[in-house]
One Martini backbone bead per residue (centre of mass of N, CA, C, O) as a GRO file, in nm:
protein
  124
    1VAL     BB    1   1.300  -0.265   0.825
    2GLU     BB    2   1.293  -0.155   0.498
    3LEU     BB    3   0.967  -0.145   0.294
    4VAL     BB    4   0.953  -0.084  -0.068
    5GLU     BB    5   0.690  -0.031  -0.271
    6SER     BB    6   0.576  -0.086  -0.605
    7GLY     BB    7   0.370  -0.109  -0.930
    8GLY     BB    8   0.132   0.039  -0.920
    9GLY     BB    9  -0.227   0.138  -1.013
   10SER     BB   10  -0.397   0.121  -1.347
   11VAL     BB   11  -0.614  -0.112  -1.471
   12GLN     BB   12  -0.762  -0.291  -1.648
   13ALA     BB   13  -0.906  -0.560  -1.710
   14GLY     BB   14  -0.714  -0.821  -1.813
   15GLY     BB   15  -0.465  -0.760  -1.674
   16SER     BB   16  -0.148  -0.647  -1.552
   17LEU     BB   17   0.111  -0.632  -1.247
   18ARG     BB   18   0.404  -0.548  -1.103
   19LEU     BB   19   0.534  -0.597  -0.803
   20SER     BB   20   0.745  -0.410  -0.554
   21CYS     BB   21   1.005  -0.509  -0.286
   22ALA     BB   22   1.253  -0.331  -0.098
   23ALA     BB   23   1.488  -0.403   0.084
   24SER     BB   24   1.747  -0.266   0.306
   25GLU     BB   25   1.790  -0.550   0.458
   26ASP     BB   26   1.963  -0.911   0.456
   27ASN     BB   27   2.121  -1.104   0.702
   28ASN     BB   28   1.917  -1.329   0.646
   29SER     BB   29   1.914  -1.644   0.521
   30THR     BB   30   1.609  -1.627   0.680
   31TYR     BB   31   1.289  -1.645   0.557
   32CYS     BB   32   0.968  -1.434   0.520
   33MET     BB   33   0.738  -1.367   0.247
   34GLY     BB   34   0.476  -1.098   0.181
   35TRP     BB   35   0.140  -1.059   0.034
   36PHE     BB   36  -0.102  -0.800   0.083
   37ARG     BB   37  -0.457  -0.687   0.137
   38GLN     BB   38  -0.682  -0.394   0.143
   39ALA     BB   39  -0.970  -0.321   0.087
   40ARG     BB   40  -1.222  -0.124   0.151
   41GLY     BB   41  -1.367  -0.227   0.416
   42GLU     BB   42  -1.156  -0.438   0.465
   43GLU     BB   43  -0.972  -0.719   0.514
   44ARG     BB   44  -0.663  -0.823   0.563
   45GLU     BB   45  -0.507  -1.016   0.304
   46GLY     BB   46  -0.374  -1.310   0.142
   47VAL     BB   47  -0.161  -1.392  -0.114
   48ALA     BB   48   0.141  -1.448  -0.038
   49SER     BB   49   0.419  -1.662  -0.010
   50ILE     BB   50   0.795  -1.665   0.076
   51ASP     BB   51   1.104  -1.871   0.128
   52SER     BB   52   1.405  -1.967   0.191
   53LYS     BB   53   1.335  -2.207  -0.008
   54GLY     BB   54   1.116  -2.161  -0.211
   55THR     BB   55   0.857  -2.162  -0.097
   56THR     BB   56   0.488  -2.156  -0.173
   57ARG     BB   57   0.213  -1.962  -0.122
   58TYR     BB   58  -0.158  -2.008  -0.155
   59PRO     BB   59  -0.467  -1.886  -0.122
   60ALA     BB   60  -0.686  -2.040  -0.312
   61SER     BB   61  -0.815  -1.760  -0.428
   62MET     BB   62  -0.491  -1.689  -0.579
   63LYS     BB   63  -0.445  -1.888  -0.749
   64GLY     BB   64  -0.293  -1.870  -1.105
   65ARG     BB   65  -0.255  -1.499  -1.073
   66PHE     BB   66  -0.042  -1.508  -0.915
   67THR     BB   67   0.341  -1.448  -0.827
   68ILE     BB   68   0.616  -1.515  -0.650
   69SER     BB   69   0.918  -1.391  -0.580
   70LYS     BB   70   1.324  -1.354  -0.545
   71ASP     BB   71   1.589  -1.148  -0.580
   72ASN     BB   72   1.859  -1.188  -0.386
   73ALA     BB   73   1.977  -1.048  -0.572
   74LYS     BB   74   1.843  -0.750  -0.487
   75ASN     BB   75   1.620  -0.777  -0.259
   76THR     BB   76   1.348  -0.868  -0.433
   77LEU     BB   77   1.001  -0.855  -0.428
   78TYR     BB   78   0.741  -1.025  -0.586
   79LEU     BB   79   0.403  -0.944  -0.833
   80GLN     BB   80   0.226  -1.164  -1.006
   81MET     BB   81  -0.039  -1.005  -1.200
   82ASN     BB   82  -0.303  -1.173  -1.376
   83ASN     BB   83  -0.547  -1.106  -1.470
   84LEU     BB   84  -0.762  -0.878  -1.359
   85LYS     BB   85  -0.989  -0.756  -1.113
   86PRO     BB   86  -1.183  -0.555  -0.943
   87GLU     BB   87  -1.144  -0.702  -0.684
   88ASP     BB   88  -0.823  -0.617  -0.679
   89THR     BB   89  -0.885  -0.385  -0.545
   90ALA     BB   90  -0.615  -0.241  -0.358
   91MET     BB   91  -0.374  -0.267  -0.084
   92TYR     BB   92  -0.066  -0.345  -0.087
   93TYR     BB   93   0.165  -0.545   0.109
   94CYS     BB   94   0.444  -0.609   0.240
   95ALA     BB   95   0.670  -0.843   0.399
   96ALA     BB   96   0.866  -0.956   0.703
   97VAL     BB   97   1.078  -1.227   0.822
   98TRP     BB   98   1.345  -1.271   1.014
   99GLY     BB   99   1.451  -1.589   1.134
  100ARG     BB  100   1.186  -1.758   0.978
  101TRP     BB  101   1.039  -2.032   0.787
  102VAL     BB  102   0.873  -2.198   0.967
  103GLY     BB  103   0.548  -2.173   0.889
  104CYS     BB  104   0.516  -2.042   0.591
  105ILE     BB  105   0.267  -1.779   0.541
  106PRO     BB  106  -0.023  -1.595   0.433
  107ASP     BB  107   0.006  -1.438   0.747
  108ALA     BB  108   0.006  -1.167   0.970
  109THR     BB  109   0.129  -1.267   1.216
  110TYR     BB  110   0.408  -1.396   1.155
  111PHE     BB  111   0.503  -1.085   1.080
  112ARG     BB  112   0.717  -0.786   1.153
  113ASP     BB  113   0.731  -0.637   0.849
  114PHE     BB  114   0.561  -0.343   0.676
  115GLY     BB  115   0.487  -0.172   0.435
  116GLN     BB  116   0.284   0.113   0.295
  117GLY     BB  117   0.218   0.049  -0.007
  118THR     BB  118   0.035   0.004  -0.316
  119GLN     BB  119  -0.217   0.075  -0.563
  120VAL     BB  120  -0.462  -0.049  -0.684
  121THR     BB  121  -0.663  -0.029  -1.000
  122VAL     BB  122  -0.955  -0.192  -1.144
  123TYR     BB  123  -1.096  -0.155  -1.437
  124SER     BB  124  -1.389  -0.223  -1.665
   0.00000   0.00000   0.00000
C-alpha cells in the first residue's frame, strides 16, 4: 500500500499547517494509522495515531496542538498542527497497518507501511 504525504512547507512560529496522507488502497475495515516526525540528527518520534474505531492517541508532549483525523470516504489521513514552534521543524511521515487496531498507539514498531515524508519548517 502506498502512502503519499502532502501539505508540508515553511511557516512562521505560531502559524498552522494541515498535512494530508493519501492511501492508495484500503481494503480492510480495521486499521491503525499515524503520524511520526524526525528532525535532523534526532530519532523518529510518534505524533499521533487513530484506529478504525476512531480512537485517537497522542504522546503527552503532542497533546493540545496536534489533531489527527481521517476521512474514510477519501481514504485520507490528516494532521492539523496549530501554534507551531521552531522545534516542530522535522520531516513528517504517515504510517499505517491494516487488519489490526487493538493496541494502536503512535509507536513505529506497530506499523507496517510508511510514506516518504513531507518537510515542515517553522521559523521564528
